[in-house]
Short mmCIF file of C-alpha atoms in Angstrom, two decimals:
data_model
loop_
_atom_site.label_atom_id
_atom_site.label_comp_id
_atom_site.label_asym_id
_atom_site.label_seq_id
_atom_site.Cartn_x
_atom_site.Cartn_y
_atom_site.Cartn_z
CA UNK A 1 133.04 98.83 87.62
CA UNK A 2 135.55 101.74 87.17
CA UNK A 3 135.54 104.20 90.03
CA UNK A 4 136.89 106.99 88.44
CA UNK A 5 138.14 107.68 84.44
CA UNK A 6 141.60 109.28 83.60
CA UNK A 7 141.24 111.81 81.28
CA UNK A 8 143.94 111.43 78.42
CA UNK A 9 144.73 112.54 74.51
CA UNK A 10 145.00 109.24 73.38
CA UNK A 11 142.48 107.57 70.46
CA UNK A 12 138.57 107.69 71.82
CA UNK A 13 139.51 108.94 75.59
CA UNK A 14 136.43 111.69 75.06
CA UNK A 15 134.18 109.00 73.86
CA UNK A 16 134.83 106.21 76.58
CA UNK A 17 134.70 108.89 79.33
CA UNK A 18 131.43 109.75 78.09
CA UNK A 19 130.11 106.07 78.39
CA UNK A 20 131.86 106.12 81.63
CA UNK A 21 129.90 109.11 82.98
CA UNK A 22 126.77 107.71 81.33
CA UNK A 23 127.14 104.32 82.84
CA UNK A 24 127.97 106.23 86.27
CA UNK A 25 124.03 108.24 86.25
CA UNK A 26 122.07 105.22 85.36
CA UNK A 27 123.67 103.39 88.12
CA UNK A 28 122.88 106.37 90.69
CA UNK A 29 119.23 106.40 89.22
CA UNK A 30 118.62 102.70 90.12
CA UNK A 31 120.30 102.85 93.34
CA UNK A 32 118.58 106.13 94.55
CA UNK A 33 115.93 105.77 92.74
CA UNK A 34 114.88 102.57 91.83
CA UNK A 35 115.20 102.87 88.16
CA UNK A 36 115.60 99.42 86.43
CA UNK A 37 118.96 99.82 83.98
CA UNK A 38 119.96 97.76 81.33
CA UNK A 39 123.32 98.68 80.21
CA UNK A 40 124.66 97.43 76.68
CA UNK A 41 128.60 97.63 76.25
CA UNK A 42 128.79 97.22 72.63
CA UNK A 43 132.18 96.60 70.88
CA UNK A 44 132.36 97.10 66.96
CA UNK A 45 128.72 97.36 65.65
CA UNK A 46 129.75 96.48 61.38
CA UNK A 47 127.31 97.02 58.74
CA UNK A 48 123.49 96.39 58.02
CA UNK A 49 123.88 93.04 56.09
CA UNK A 50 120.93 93.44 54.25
CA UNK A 51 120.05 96.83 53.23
CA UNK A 52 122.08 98.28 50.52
CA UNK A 53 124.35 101.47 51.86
CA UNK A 54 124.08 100.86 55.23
CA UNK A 55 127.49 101.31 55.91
CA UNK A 56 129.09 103.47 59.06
CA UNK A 57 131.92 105.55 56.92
CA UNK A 58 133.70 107.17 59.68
CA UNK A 59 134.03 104.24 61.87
CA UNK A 60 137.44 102.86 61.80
CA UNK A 61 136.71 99.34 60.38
CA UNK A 62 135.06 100.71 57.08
CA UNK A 63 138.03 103.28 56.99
CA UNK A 64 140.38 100.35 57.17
CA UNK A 65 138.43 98.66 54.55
CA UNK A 66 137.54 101.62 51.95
CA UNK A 67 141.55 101.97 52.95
CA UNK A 68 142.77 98.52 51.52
CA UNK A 69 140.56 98.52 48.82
CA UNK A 70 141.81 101.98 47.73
CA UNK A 71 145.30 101.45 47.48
CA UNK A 72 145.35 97.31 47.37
CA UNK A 73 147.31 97.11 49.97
CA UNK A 74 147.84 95.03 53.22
CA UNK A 75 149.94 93.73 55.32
CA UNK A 76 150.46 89.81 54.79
CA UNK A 77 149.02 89.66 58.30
CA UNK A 78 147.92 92.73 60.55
CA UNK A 79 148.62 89.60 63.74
CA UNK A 80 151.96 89.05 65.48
CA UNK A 81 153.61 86.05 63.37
CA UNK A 82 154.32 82.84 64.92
CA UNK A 83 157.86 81.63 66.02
CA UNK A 84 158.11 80.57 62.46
CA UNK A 85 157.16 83.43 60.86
CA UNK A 86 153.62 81.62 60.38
CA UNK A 87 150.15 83.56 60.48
CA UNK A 88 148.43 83.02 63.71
CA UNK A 89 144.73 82.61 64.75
CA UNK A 90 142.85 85.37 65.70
CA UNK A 91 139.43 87.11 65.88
CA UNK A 92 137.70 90.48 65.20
CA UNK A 93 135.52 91.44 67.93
CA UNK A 94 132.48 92.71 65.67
CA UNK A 95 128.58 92.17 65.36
CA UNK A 96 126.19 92.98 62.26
CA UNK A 97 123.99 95.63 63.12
CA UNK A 98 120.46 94.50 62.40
CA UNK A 99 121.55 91.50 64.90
CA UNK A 100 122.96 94.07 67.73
CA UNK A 101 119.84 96.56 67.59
CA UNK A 102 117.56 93.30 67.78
CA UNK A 103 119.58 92.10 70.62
CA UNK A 104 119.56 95.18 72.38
CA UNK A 105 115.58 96.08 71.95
CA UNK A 106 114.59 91.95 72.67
CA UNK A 107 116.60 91.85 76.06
CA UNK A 108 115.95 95.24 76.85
CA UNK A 109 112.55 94.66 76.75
CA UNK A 110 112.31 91.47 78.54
CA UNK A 111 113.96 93.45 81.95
CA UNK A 112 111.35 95.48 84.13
CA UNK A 113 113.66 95.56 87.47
CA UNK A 114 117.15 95.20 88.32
CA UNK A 115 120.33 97.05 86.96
CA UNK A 116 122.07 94.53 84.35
CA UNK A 117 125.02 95.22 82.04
CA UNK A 118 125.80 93.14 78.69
CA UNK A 119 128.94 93.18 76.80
CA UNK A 120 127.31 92.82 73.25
CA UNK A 121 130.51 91.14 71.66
CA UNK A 122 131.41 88.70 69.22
CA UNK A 123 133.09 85.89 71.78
CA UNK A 124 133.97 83.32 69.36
CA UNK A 125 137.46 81.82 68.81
CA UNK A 126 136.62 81.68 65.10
CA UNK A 127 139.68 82.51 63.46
CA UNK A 128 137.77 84.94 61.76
CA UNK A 129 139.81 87.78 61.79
CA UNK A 130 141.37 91.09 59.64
CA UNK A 131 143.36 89.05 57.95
CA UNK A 132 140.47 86.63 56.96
CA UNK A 133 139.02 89.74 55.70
CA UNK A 134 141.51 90.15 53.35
CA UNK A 135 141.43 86.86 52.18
CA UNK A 136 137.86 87.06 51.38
CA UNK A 137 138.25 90.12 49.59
CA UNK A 138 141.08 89.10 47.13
CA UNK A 139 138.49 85.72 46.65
CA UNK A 140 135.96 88.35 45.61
CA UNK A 141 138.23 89.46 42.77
CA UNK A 142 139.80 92.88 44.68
CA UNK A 143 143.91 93.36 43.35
CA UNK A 144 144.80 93.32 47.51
CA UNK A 145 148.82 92.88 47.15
CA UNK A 146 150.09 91.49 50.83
CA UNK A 147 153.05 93.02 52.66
CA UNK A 148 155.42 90.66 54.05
CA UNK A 149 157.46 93.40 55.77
CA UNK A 150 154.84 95.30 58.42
CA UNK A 151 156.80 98.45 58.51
CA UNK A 152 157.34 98.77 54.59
CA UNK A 153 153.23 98.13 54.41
CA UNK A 154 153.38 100.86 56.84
CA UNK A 155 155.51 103.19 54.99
CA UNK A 156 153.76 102.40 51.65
CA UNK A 157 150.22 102.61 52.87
CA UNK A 158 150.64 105.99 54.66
CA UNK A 159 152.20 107.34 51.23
CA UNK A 160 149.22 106.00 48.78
CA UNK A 161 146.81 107.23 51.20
CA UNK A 162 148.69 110.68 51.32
CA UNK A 163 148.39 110.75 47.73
CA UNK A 164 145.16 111.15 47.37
CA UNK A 165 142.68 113.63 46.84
CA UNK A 166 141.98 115.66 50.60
CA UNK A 167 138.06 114.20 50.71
CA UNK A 168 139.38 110.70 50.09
CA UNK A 169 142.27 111.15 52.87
CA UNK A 170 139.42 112.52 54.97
CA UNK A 171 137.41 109.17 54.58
CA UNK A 172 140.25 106.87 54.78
CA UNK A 173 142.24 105.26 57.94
CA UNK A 174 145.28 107.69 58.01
CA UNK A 175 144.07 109.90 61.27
CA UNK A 176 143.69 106.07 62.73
CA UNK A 177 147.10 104.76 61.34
CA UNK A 178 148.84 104.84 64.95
CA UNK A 179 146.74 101.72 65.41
CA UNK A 180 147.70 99.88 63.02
CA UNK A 181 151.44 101.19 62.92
CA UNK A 182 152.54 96.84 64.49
CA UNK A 183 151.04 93.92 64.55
CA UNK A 184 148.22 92.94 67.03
CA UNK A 185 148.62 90.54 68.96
CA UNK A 186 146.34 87.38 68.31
CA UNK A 187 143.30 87.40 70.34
CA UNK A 188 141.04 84.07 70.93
CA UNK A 189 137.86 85.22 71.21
CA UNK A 190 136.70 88.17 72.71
CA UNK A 191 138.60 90.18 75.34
CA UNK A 192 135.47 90.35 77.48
CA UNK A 193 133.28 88.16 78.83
CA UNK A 194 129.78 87.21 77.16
CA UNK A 195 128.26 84.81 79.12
CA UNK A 196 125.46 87.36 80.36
CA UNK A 197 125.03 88.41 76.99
CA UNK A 198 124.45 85.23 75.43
CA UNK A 199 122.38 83.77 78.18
CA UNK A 200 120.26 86.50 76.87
CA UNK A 201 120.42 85.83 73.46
CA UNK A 202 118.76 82.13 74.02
CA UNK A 203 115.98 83.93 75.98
CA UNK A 204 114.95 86.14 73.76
CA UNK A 205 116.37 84.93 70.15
CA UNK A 206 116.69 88.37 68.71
CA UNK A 207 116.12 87.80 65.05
CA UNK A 208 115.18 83.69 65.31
CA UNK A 209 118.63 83.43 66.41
CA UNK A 210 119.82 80.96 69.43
CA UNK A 211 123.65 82.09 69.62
CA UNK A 212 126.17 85.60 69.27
CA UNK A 213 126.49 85.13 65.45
CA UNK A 214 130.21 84.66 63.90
CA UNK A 215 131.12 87.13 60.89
CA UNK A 216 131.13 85.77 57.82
CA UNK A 217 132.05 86.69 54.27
CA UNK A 218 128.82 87.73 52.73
CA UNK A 219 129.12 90.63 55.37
CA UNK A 220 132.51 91.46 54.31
CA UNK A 221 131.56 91.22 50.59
CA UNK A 222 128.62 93.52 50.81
CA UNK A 223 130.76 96.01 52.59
CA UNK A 224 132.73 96.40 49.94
CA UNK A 225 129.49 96.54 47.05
CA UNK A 226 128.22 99.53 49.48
CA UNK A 227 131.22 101.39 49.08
CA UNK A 228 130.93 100.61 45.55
CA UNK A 229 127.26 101.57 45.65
CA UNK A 230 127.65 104.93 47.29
CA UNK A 231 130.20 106.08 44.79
CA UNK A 232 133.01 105.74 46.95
CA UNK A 233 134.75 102.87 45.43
CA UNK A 234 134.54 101.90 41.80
CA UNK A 235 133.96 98.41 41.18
CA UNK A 236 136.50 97.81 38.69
CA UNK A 237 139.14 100.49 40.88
CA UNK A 238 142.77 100.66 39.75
CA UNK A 239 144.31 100.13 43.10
CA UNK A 240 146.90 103.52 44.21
CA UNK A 241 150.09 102.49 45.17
#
């Protein structure tokens, strides 16, 4: 629990405060009142990977992904190297969304007392990651070149996506850039724990399924045929750089 929330400028301060404050009044209604509260910390919810469009645009993983596709560029890996200048293992901390709103509704429904809170993350050290992103898309056929140098991806990515037209810059990952400006460092797993979360899952098997799924590539792929689909991204795009 966080006692109190530091109000700041930096990236999603105004949303997290407002989770914060919402978090805060559900607590004080089951304490004072009795209230049973299920709380669902949710980290990246990705797209529907069924139905066609489904897609969150301004979210910053499809940004980052309309982004790449857009100019073919990436960096050859958005994770700290290794000593030896090797690409490390890492994870993205993401969920389909059919799976998280099933989640959600199953276990929410299941609790009639108490006050419980479930990190709704993706905990698996997978290795499934940004950079296996990009690796899945160039399989599928996109021209993605990859960046040895992260700064000169930088430098050239900013410029592409400055070159284009003000709706695309609206839609694409340049307001976000600041965190993507170094490489991450490799994370194993998710930050936060899950064990609550998929205790839950067993219980309840939201869509038939026993365990927190992994991402996989047919998510990623589809991502990028929505884009397509919704006009934003032609299928056969001459990449901007």
């Amino acid at each position: 629990t966080i006692p109190e929330w530091a109000v700041g400028d930096e990236y999603a301060n105004g949303y997290g405060a407002s989770k914060w404050a919402s978090e805060v009044l559900l607590r004080e209604a089951h304490e004072h009142h009795g209230v049973p509260v299920a709380v669902f910390r949710s980290d990246m919810i990705l797209a529907h990977p069924r139905w066609r469009g489904q897609v969150n645009l301004p979210d910053v993983f499809t940004r980052l992904i309309w982004s790449v596709l857009t100019t073919g560029l990436a960096p050859a890996s958005f994770v700290r190297r290794g000593h030896d200048g090797e690409r490390q293992r890492s994870h993205y901390d993401g969920l389909p969304a059919d799976f998280t709103a099933a989640a959600i509704d199953g276990i929410g429904a299941a609790l009639s007392e108490g006050h419980r809170t479930f990190n709704v993350v993706n905990p698996h050290d997978d290795d499934v990651s940004l950079d296996t992103f990009v690796d899945w898309l160039r399989e599928d056929g996109h021209d993605i070149e990859r960046v040895e140098d992260h700064a000169e991806w930088v430098d050239r990515f900013r410029a592409a996506l400055g070159s284009l037209p003000d709706a695309d810059r609206a839609r694409s990952v340049l307001p976000l850039m600041h965190a993507f400006a170094s490489p991450e460092e490799p994370h194993a797993g998710s930050a936060i724990p899950a064990d609550a979360f998929a205790e839950a899952v067993r219980a309840v098997r939201p869509l038939g399924a026993s365990e927190i799924p992994s991402l996989d590539r047919a998510l990623i792929t589809k991502v990028a045929d929505d884009l397509a689909f919704l006009g934003l991204l032609a299928p056969t795009r001459v990449a901007v750089r």
